[in-house]
Amino acid sequence: MQAVLQYPKIAVIQPQGSLNAANALEFERDLTTELAKNDISILVVDLGAVESLDSAGLMALLSAHKLALGLERSFRICNLAPSVKIIFELTQLDRVFEILESEADFFAT
């Protein structure tokens, strides 16, 4: 379903296709697993290959974001397609998440 890239202290998860009720629990489990690693301080979710996102996918992201805050880790999202970006804007979750234009931007911050 997704690739996990490892950099020193940074993990990048790249889900593909749809993030919906059919796979949201698996996606959330993958996010939680990466956040639980002691050598990770930043988790980046690259949504560039995600075509659609429903409320279950949003809840998985929110749950992981909450866990990251509790663990004092950074949680970032990047590469939103316009159809996915509008969902974040309509739900005002663009104010909750740190959203970057591209994966390269997280190295600069």
C-alpha positions as a Python dict, from the first residue, in 0.01 Angstrom:
ca = {
    (1, 'M'): (0, 0, 0),
    (2, 'Q'): (275, 245, 81),
    (3, 'A'): (647, 295, 85),
    (4, 'V'): (839, 397, 393),
    (5, 'L'): (1162, 586, 331),
    (6, 'Q'): (1409, 630, 614),
    (7, 'Y'): (1640, 926, 666),
    (8, 'P'): (1829, 999, 988),
    (9, 'K'): (1554, 1077, 1243),
    (10, 'I'): (1298, 1119, 963),
    (11, 'A'): (1050, 868, 821),
    (12, 'V'): (853, 935, 505),
    (13, 'I'): (536, 736, 438),
    (14, 'Q'): (398, 744, 84),
    (15, 'P'): (48, 597, 65),
    (16, 'Q'): (-100, 536, -279),
    (17, 'G'): (-447, 533, -428),
    (18, 'S'): (-732, 596, -188),
    (19, 'L'): (-724, 648, 187),
    (20, 'N'): (-1069, 538, 292),
    (21, 'A'): (-1265, 315, 528),
    (22, 'A'): (-1132, 5, 354),
    (23, 'N'): (-769, 74, 445),
    (24, 'A'): (-769, 348, 710),
    (25, 'L'): (-696, 112, 1000),
    (26, 'E'): (-395, -35, 821),
    (27, 'F'): (-275, 316, 732),
    (28, 'E'): (-316, 433, 1091),
    (29, 'R'): (-128, 127, 1216),
    (30, 'D'): (160, 204, 977),
    (31, 'L'): (173, 565, 1098),
    (32, 'T'): (166, 456, 1462),
    (33, 'T'): (442, 201, 1405),
    (34, 'E'): (670, 464, 1256),
    (35, 'L'): (595, 717, 1531),
    (36, 'A'): (670, 457, 1799),
    (37, 'K'): (1026, 410, 1677),
    (38, 'N'): (1269, 577, 1914),
    (39, 'D'): (1501, 696, 1639),
    (40, 'I'): (1228, 894, 1458),
    (41, 'S'): (1173, 1261, 1541),
    (42, 'I'): (984, 1364, 1224),
    (43, 'L'): (717, 1171, 1037),
    (44, 'V'): (631, 1302, 690),
    (45, 'V'): (326, 1171, 505),
    (46, 'D'): (372, 1227, 133),
    (47, 'L'): (21, 1230, -16),
    (48, 'G'): (139, 1290, -372),
    (49, 'A'): (13, 951, -493),
    (50, 'V'): (-319, 969, -303),
    (51, 'E'): (-612, 1019, -538),
    (52, 'S'): (-892, 1036, -282),
    (53, 'L'): (-936, 1076, 91),
    (54, 'D'): (-1248, 1019, 300),
    (55, 'S'): (-1334, 1084, 665),
    (56, 'A'): (-1177, 754, 777),
    (57, 'G'): (-848, 854, 611),
    (58, 'L'): (-867, 1196, 776),
    (59, 'M'): (-929, 1034, 1114),
    (60, 'A'): (-622, 813, 1069),
    (61, 'L'): (-413, 1124, 1002),
    (62, 'L'): (-564, 1308, 1299),
    (63, 'S'): (-503, 1013, 1529),
    (64, 'A'): (-139, 992, 1421),
    (65, 'H'): (-102, 1369, 1460),
    (66, 'K'): (-233, 1347, 1816),
    (67, 'L'): (6, 1062, 1894),
    (68, 'A'): (297, 1259, 1748),
    (69, 'L'): (213, 1556, 1971),
    (70, 'G'): (202, 1327, 2275),
    (71, 'L'): (540, 1181, 2186),
    (72, 'E'): (681, 1529, 2114),
    (73, 'R'): (749, 1437, 1753),
    (74, 'S'): (688, 1638, 1440),
    (75, 'F'): (413, 1527, 1199),
    (76, 'R'): (405, 1681, 853),
    (77, 'I'): (208, 1629, 534),
    (78, 'C'): (329, 1714, 185),
    (79, 'N'): (247, 1693, -187),
    (80, 'L'): (-129, 1736, -168),
    (81, 'A'): (-310, 1698, -497),
    (82, 'P'): (-568, 1976, -553),
    (83, 'S'): (-856, 1730, -500),
    (84, 'V'): (-711, 1626, -163),
    (85, 'K'): (-600, 1975, -63),
    (86, 'I'): (-957, 2104, -92),
    (87, 'I'): (-1067, 1847, 167),
    (88, 'F'): (-815, 1985, 416),
    (89, 'E'): (-928, 2339, 341),
    (90, 'L'): (-1303, 2265, 366),
    (91, 'T'): (-1256, 2086, 698),
    (92, 'Q'): (-1010, 2355, 814),
    (93, 'L'): (-758, 2082, 887),
    (94, 'D'): (-505, 2283, 690),
    (95, 'R'): (-485, 2487, 1013),
    (96, 'V'): (-413, 2177, 1222),
    (97, 'F'): (-151, 2000, 1013),
    (98, 'E'): (183, 2131, 901),
    (99, 'I'): (143, 2101, 524),
    (100, 'L'): (442, 2140, 294),
    (101, 'E'): (437, 2180, -82),
    (102, 'S'): (692, 1908, -146),
    (103, 'E'): (891, 1640, 34),
    (104, 'A'): (1209, 1846, -14),
    (105, 'D'): (1061, 2129, 196),
    (106, 'F'): (1079, 1928, 518),
    (107, 'F'): (1459, 1928, 500),
    (108, 'A'): (1455, 2308, 497),
    (109, 'T'): (1242, 2341, 811),
}
